[in-house]
Coordinates of C-alpha atoms and ligand atoms in Angstrom, one line a residue:
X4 CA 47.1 -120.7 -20.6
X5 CA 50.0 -121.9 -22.7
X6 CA 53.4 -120.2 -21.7
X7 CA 56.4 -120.8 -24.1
X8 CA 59.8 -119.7 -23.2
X9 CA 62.4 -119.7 -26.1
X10 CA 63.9 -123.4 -25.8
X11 CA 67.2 -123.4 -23.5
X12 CA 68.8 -125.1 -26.4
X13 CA 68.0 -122.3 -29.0
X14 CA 71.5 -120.4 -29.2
X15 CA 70.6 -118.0 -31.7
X16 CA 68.1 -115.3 -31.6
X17 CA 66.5 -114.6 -35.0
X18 CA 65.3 -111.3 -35.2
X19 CA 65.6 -110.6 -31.7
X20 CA 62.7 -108.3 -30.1
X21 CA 63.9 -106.4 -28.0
X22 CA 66.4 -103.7 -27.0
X23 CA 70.0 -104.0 -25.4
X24 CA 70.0 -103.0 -21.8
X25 CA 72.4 -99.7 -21.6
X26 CA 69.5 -98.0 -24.2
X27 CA 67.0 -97.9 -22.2
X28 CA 69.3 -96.7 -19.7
X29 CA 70.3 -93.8 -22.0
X30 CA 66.8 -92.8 -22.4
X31 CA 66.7 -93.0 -18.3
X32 CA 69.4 -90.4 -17.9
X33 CA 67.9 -88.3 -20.9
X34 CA 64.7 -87.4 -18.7
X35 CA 67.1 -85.6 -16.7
X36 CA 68.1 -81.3 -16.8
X37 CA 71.3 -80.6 -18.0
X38 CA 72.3 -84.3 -18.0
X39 CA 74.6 -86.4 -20.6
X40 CA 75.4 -89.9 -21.3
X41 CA 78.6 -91.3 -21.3
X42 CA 78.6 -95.1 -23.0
X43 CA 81.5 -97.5 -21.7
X44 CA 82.4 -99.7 -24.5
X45 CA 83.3 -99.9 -27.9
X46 CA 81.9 -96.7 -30.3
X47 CA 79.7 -99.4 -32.7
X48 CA 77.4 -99.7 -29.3
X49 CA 76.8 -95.8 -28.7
X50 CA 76.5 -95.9 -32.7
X51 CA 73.7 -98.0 -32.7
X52 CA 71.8 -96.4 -29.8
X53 CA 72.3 -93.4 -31.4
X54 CA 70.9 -94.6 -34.2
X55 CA 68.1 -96.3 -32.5
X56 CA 66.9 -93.1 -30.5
X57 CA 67.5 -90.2 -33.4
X58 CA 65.2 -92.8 -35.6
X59 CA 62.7 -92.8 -32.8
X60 CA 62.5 -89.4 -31.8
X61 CA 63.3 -87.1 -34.8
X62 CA 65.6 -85.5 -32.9
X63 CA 69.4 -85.2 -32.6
X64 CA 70.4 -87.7 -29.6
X65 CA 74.2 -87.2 -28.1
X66 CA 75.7 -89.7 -26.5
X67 CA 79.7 -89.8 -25.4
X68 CA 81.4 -93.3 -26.0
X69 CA 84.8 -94.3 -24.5
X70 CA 85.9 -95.6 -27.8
X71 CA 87.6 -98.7 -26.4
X72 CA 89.5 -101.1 -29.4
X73 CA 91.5 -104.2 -29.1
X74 CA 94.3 -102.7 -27.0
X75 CA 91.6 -101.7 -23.8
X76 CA 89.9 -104.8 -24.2
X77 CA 92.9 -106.6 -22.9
X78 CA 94.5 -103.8 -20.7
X79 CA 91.3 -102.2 -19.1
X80 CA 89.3 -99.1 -20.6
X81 CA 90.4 -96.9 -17.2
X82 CA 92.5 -94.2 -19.3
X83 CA 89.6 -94.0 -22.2
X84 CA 86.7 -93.4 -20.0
X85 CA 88.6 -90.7 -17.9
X86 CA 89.6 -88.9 -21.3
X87 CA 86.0 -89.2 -22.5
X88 CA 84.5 -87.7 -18.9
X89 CA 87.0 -84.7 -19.9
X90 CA 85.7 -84.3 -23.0
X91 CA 82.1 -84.3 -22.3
X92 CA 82.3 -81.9 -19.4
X93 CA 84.7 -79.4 -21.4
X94 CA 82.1 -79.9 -24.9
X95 CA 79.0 -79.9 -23.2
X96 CA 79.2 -78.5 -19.5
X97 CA 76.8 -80.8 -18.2
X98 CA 75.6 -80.9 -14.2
X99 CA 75.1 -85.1 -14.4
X100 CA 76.3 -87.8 -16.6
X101 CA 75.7 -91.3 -16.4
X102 CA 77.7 -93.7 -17.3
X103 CA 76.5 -97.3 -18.8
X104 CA 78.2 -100.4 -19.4
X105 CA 78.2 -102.2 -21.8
X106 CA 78.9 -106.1 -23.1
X107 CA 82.2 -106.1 -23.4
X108 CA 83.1 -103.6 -20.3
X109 CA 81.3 -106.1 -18.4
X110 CA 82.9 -108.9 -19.7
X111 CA 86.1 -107.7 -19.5
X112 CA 85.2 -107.1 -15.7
X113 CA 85.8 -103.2 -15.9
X114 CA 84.8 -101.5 -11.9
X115 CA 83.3 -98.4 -13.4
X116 CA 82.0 -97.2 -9.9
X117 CA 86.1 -97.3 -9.1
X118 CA 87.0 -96.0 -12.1
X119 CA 84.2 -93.2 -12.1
X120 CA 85.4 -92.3 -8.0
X121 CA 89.1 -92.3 -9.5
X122 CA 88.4 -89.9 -12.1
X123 CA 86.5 -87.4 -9.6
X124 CA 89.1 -87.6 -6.8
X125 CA 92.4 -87.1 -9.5
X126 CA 90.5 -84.0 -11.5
X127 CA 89.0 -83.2 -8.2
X128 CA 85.6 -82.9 -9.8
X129 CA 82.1 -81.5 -7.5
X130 CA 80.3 -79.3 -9.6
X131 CA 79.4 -82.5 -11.9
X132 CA 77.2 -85.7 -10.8
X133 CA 78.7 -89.2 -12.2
X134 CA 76.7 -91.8 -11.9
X135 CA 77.6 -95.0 -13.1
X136 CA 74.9 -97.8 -14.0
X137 CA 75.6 -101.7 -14.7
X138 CA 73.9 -102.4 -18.0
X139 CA 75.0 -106.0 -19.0
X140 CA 73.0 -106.0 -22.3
X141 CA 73.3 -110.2 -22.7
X142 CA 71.6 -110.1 -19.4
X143 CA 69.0 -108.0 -19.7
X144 CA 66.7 -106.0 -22.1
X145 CA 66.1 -101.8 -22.4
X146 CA 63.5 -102.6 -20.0
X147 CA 66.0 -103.5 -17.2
X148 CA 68.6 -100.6 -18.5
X149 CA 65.7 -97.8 -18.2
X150 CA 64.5 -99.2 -14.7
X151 CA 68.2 -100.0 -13.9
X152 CA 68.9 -96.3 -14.6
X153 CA 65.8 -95.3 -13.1
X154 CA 66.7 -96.4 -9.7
X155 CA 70.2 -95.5 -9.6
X156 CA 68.8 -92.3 -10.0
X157 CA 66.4 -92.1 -6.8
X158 CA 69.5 -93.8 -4.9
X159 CA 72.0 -91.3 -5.4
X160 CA 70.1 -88.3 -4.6
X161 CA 67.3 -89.0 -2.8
X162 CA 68.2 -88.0 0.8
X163 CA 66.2 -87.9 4.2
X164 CA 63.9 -84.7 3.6
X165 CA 61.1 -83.0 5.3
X166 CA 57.9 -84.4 4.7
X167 CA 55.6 -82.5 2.2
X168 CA 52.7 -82.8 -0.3
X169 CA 54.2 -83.8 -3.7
X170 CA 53.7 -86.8 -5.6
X171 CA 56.6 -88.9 -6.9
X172 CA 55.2 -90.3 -10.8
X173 CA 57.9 -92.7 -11.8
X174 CA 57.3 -93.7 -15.4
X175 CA 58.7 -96.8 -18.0
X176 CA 59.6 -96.1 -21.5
X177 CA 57.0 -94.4 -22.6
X178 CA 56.7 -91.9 -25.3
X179 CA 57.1 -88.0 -24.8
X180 CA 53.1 -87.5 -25.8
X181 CA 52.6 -89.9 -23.4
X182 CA 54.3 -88.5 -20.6
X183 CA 52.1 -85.1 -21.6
X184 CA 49.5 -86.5 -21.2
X185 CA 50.1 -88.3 -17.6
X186 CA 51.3 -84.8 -16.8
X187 CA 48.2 -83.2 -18.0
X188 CA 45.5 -85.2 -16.3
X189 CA 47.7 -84.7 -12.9
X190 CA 47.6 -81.2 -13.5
X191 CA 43.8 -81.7 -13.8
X192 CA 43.8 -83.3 -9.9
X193 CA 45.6 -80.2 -9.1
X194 CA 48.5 -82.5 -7.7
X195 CA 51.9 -81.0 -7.3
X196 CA 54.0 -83.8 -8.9
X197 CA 57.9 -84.9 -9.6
X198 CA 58.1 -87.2 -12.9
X199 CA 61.0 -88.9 -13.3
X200 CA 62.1 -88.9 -15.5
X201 CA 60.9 -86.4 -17.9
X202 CA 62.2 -86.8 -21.5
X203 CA 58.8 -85.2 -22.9
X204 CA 60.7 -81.9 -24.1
X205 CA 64.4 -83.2 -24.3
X206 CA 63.9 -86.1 -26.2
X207 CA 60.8 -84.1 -28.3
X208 CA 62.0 -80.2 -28.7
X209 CA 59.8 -77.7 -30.2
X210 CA 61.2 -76.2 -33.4
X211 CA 62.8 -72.7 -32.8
X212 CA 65.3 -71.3 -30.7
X213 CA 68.6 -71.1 -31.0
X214 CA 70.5 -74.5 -30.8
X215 CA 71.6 -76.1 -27.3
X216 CA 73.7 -79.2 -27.5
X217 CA 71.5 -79.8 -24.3
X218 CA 68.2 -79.4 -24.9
X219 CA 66.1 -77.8 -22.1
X220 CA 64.1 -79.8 -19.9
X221 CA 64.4 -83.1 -18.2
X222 CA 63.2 -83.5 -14.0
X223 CA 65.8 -81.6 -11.6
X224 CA 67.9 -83.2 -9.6
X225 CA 66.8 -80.8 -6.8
X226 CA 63.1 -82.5 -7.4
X227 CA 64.5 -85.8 -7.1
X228 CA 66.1 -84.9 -3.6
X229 CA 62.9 -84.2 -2.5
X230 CA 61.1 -87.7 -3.6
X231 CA 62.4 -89.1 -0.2
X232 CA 59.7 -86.3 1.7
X233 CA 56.7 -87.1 -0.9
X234 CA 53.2 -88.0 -0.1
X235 CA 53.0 -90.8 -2.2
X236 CA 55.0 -92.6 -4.9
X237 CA 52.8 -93.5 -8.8
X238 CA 54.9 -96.2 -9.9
X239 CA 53.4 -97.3 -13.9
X240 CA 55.3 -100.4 -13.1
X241 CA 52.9 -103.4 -12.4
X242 CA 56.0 -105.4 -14.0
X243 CA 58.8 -104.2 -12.8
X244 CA 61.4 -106.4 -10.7
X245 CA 62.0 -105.4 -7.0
X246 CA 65.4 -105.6 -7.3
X247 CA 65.2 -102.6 -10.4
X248 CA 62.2 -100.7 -9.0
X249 CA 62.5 -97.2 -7.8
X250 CA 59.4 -97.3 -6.1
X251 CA 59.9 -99.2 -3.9
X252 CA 63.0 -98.4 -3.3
X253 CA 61.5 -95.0 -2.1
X254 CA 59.0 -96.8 0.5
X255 CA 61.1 -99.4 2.0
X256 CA 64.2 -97.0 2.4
X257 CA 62.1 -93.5 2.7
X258 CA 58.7 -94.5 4.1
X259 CA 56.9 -92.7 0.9
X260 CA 53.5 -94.8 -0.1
X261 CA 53.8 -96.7 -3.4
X262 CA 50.9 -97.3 -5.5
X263 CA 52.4 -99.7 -8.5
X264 CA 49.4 -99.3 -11.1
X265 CA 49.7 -100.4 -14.8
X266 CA 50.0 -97.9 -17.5
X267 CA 46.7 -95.9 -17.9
X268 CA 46.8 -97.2 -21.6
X269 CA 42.9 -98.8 -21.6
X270 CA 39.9 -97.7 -19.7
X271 CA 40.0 -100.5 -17.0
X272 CA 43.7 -99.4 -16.4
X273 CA 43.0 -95.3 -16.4
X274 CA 40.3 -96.0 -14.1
X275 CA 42.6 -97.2 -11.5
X276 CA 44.9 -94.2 -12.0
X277 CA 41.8 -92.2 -11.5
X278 CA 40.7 -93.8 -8.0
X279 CA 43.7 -93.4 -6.9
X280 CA 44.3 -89.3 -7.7
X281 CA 40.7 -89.1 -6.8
X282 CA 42.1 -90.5 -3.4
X283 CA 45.3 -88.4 -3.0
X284 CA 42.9 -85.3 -4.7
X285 CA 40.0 -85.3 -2.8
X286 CA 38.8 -84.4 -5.9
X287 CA 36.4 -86.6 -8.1
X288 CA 37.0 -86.8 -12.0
X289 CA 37.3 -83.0 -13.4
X290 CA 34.7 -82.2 -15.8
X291 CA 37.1 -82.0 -19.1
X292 CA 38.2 -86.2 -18.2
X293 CA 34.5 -87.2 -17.6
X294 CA 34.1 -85.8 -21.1
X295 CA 36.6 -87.7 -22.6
X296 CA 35.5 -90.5 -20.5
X297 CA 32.7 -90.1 -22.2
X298 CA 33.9 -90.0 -25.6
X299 CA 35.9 -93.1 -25.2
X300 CA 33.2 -95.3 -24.2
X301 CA 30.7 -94.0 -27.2
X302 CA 33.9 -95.1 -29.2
X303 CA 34.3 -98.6 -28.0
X304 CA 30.6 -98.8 -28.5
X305 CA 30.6 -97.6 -32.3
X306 CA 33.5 -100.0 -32.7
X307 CA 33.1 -102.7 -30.9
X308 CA 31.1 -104.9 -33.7
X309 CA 34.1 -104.7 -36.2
X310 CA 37.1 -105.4 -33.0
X311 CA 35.6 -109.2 -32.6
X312 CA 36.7 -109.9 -36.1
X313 CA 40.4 -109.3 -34.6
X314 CA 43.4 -111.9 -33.7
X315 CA 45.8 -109.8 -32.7
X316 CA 49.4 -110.3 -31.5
X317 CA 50.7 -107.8 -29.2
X318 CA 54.6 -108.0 -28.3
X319 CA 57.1 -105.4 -27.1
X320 CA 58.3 -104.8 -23.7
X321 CA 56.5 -106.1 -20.7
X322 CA 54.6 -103.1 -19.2
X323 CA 53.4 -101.9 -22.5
X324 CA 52.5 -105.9 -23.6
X325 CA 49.9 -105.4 -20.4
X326 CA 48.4 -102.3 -21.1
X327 CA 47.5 -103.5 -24.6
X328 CA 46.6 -106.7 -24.1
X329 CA 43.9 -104.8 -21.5
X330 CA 42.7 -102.6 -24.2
X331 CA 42.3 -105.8 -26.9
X332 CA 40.6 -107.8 -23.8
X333 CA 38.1 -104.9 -22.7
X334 CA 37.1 -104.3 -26.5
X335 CA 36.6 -107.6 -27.7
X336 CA 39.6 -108.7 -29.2
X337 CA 41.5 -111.6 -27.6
X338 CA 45.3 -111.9 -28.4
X339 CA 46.0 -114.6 -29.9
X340 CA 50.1 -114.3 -29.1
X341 CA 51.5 -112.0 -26.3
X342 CA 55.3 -112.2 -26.6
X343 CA 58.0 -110.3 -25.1
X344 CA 61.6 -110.5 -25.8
X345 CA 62.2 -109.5 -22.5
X346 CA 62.6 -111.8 -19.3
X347 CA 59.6 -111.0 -16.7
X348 CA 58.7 -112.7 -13.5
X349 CA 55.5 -110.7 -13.4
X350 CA 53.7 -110.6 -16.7
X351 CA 52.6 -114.0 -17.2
X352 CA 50.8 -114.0 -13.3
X353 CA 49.3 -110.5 -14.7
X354 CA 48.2 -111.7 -17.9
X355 CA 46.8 -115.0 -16.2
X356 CA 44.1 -112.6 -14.4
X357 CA 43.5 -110.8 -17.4
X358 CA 42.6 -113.4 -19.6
X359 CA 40.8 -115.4 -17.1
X360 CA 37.6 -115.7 -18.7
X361 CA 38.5 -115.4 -22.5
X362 CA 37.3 -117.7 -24.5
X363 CA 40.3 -118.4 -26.2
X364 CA 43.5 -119.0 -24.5
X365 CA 46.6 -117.3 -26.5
X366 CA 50.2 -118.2 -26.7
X367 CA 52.6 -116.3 -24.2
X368 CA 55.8 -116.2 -25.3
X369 CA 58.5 -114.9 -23.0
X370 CA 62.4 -113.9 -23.8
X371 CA 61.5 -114.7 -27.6
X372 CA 62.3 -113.5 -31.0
X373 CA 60.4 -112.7 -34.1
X374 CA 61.0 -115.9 -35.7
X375 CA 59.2 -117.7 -32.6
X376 CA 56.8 -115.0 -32.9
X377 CA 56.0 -115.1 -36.3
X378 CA 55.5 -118.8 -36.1
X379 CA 53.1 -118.7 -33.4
X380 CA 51.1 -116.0 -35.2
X381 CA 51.0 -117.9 -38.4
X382 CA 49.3 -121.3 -36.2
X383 CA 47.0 -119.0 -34.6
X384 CA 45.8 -117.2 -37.6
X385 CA 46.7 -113.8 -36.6
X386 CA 45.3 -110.8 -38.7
X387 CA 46.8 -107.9 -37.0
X388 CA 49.5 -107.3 -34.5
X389 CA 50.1 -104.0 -32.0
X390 CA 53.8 -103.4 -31.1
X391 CA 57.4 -101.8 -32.4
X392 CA 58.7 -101.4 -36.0
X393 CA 60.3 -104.6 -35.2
X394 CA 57.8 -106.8 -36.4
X395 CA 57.2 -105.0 -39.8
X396 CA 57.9 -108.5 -41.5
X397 CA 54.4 -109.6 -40.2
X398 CA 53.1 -107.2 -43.1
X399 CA 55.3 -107.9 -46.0
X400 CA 55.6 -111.7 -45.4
X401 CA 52.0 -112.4 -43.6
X402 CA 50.0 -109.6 -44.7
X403 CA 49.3 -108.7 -40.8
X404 CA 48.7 -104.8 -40.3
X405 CA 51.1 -103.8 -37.6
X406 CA 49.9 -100.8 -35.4
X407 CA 52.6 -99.3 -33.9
X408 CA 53.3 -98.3 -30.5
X409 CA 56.1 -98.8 -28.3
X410 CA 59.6 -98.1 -29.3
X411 CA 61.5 -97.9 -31.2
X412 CA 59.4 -97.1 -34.5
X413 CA 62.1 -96.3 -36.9
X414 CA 60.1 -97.0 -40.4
X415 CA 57.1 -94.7 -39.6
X416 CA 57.9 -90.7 -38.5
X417 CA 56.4 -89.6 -35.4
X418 CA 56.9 -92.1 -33.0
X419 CA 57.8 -89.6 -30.3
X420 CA 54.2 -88.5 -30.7
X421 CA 51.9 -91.7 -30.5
X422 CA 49.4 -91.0 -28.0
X423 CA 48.2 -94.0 -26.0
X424 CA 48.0 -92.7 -22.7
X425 CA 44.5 -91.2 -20.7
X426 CA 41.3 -91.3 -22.1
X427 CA 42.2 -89.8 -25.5
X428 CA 45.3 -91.7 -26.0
X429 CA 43.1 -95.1 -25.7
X430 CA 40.5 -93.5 -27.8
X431 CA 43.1 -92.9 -30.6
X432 CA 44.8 -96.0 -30.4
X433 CA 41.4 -97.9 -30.8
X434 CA 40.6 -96.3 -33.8
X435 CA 43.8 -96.9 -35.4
X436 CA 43.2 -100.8 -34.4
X437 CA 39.4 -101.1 -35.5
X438 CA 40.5 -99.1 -38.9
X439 CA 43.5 -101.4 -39.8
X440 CA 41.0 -104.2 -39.2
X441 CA 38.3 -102.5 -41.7
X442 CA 40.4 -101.5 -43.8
X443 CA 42.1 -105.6 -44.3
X444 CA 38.4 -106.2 -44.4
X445 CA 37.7 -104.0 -47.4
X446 CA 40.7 -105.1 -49.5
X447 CA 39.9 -108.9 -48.7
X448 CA 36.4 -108.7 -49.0
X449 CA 35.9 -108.9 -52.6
X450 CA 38.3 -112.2 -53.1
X451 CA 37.0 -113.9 -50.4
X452 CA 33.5 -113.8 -52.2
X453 CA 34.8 -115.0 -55.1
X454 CA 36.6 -117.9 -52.8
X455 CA 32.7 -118.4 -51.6
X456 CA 31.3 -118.4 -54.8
X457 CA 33.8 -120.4 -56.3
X458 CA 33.2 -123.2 -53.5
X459 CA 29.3 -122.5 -54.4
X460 CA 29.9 -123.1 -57.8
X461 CA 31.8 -126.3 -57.5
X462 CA 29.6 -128.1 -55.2
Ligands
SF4_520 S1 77.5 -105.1 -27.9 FE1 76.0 -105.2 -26.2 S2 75.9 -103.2 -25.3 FE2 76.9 -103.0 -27.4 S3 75.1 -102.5 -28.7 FE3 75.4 -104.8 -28.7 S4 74.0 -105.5 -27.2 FE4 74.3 -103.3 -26.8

């Protein structure tokens, strides 16, 4: 297998994919009830996460910003980040906020955890959880932030507890329909279940109602007390670093069982979510998920003659790279490029199992950019790729269908409801791939047999 990392000497990212660190933190703390974030920098970075999530998600997406200019870069952001925390909890009365650095906090070497304990001892603040996260966005990606946030999290409240027979479901950045969906087909095992964290309804509201500058939802802190006392820990994190996972945070520190499985995006990879509720059940598959089992495999079947015609790329952030790449492997269609902007120690081993026996080895490309990306595509002949709305140049310049999934998908509505999770989700994302390859089939077809007939005529 060819790896590629992004030279050393390339100091400039074109077209970067991927994310800056403190966003996927936001999102983090978003999964969280009655929470809000508080951004420590200047107000262009909460701007463009703003941005970046209300794009995403349809939905309006609040986040606090210190507001630090030229003067608090050089004599510290201390005063700006108390006045903000005043202003948040007097506007929006929350019961948490977290806090997340940013690029040039960290670089001007701002303490928050010191300036966050400050703040609570001076106003004498209790009835309001601060926690502050490290999100260095030049050394790391939205991946790290979410998991980063994630963590934090489980580290501040979990506490010793009682043992009992809950489930701890500790997701990545996946999207709310997603998260439905996991939710669903646990509720199907019967399993009594924390997810953390749970944007599905804060981050994807239902219209109606009167308007809440918090929108209801989001996992209880009380439930995340309680994680230290579960059965078991589902961690959909095959990829994520043991310095950043919660997971196993919660067995080495709390004795609680992980099982680190890869998103159930893919029949190979739901199967091994079902063994193992089948295992913590008791139960064996419910009758409504053998259906859809069902279902799924008469649809790889009805498409699995078109899907060998495909050379996809697949890019995005690590975990979701994985559970695609699995879906293109198990249905015939061998990436060609697998790239992700972000840094991993883990997916290249993974994807090194994975594509053991494909006939074709593709091009991994790891903390690249879209220029790199679009490069190696072009060499390899790609005709479609699967990832964000980042890579929308591969249609207008190459002509490559993009399917989206991922985040953030900011040119397409509805990313907040792509379904790729479960037996359904996999089945709907495979027809979206197998049509996109028809349908470049269908529009190609007719000059590629004038192409033939032309090199006919001519010999
Ligand atoms: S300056 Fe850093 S933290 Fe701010 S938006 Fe840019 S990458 Fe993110």
């Amino acid at each position: 297998m060819e790896t590629v990392a992004t030279p050393k000497v390339k100091q400039v990212n074109e077209n970067q994919c991927q994310q800056c660190m403190p966003l996927g933190g936001v999102v983090a703390f978003k999964g969280i009830e009655n929470a809000m974030v508080l951004v420590h920098g200047s107000q262009g970075c909460s701007t463009y996460m703003r941005l970046t999530n209300v794009e995403h998600y349809n939905e309006p997406v609040d986040i606090a910003s210190s507001a630090l200019n030229e003067k608090q870069a050089i004599y510290g952001g201390e005063a700006n980040l108390h006045k903000a925390l005043d202003n948040v909890i007097r506007v929006y009365a929350p019961k948490f906020i977290g806090v997340l650095t940013t690029c040039l906090t960290e670089t001007m070497g701002e303490d928050l955890k010191r300036l966050v304990a400050t703040y609570r001892l001076n106003r004498g603040i209790t009835a309001v959880d601060i926690i502050p996260v490290a999100t260095p966005s030049y050394s790391g990606s939205q991946t790290e932030g979410f998991w980063a946030a994630t963590r934090q999290l489980v580290a501040y409240y979990a506490q010793p507890t009682e043992r009992h027979q809950g489930i701890n479901v500790i997701i990545p950045h996946i999207s709310p329909a997603d998260i439905r969906e996991i939710k669903r087909i646990f509720g199907l095992f019967g399993l009594e279940y924390t997810m953390l964290p749970d944007y599905s309804m804060t981050l994807d509201r239902p219209y109606g109602g009167r308007y809440q500058k918090i929108p209801p939802g989001g996992t209880k802190t009380r439930d995340i007390a309680r994680m230290s006392g579960a059965r078991a820990t589902i961690q959909f994190g095959l990829t994520c670093p043991d310095n950043l996972s919660p997971g196993l945070l919660l067995e080495q520190e709390h004795g609680v069982p992980l099982h680190n499985l890869p998103l159930p995006i893919g029949l190979q990879n739901m199967e091994r979510l079902v063994e193992t509720l089948e295992e913590l059940s008791g139960l064996s598959l419910p009758d409504i998920l053998e259906r859809e089992r069902g279902w799924l495999l008469d649809g790889m079947a009805d498409s699995h003659k078109f899907n060998a015609d495909g050379r996809p790329i697949v890019y995005g952030e690590p975990e979701i790279v994985y559970a695609f790449s699995s879906i293109c492997m198990e249905n015939g269609a061998t990436p060609v490029v697998i790239a992700s902007g972000t840094r991993s120690n883990r997916l290249t081993g993974l994807l090194a199992t994975l594509l053991a026996d494909a006939d074709e080895q593709p091009v991994i490309l790891e903390e690249t950019d879209f220029a790199a990306i679009d490069e190696a595509g072009f060499m390899a002949e790609a005709n479609i790729a699967i990832g964000h709305s980042g890579g929308k140049f591969l249609t207008e310049r190459r002509g490559i269908p993009v399917i989206r999934v991922g985040f953030p998908i900011h040119d397409r509505t509805g990313g907040q409801r792509i379904l790729s999770a479960g037996y359904t989700g996999t089945l709907a994302f495979l027809d979206r791939f197998t049509n996109a390859l028809l349908e470049t089939k269908y529009d190609s077809y007719r000059e590629l047999r004038k192409e033939e007939m032309g090199i006919r005529e001519g010999a």
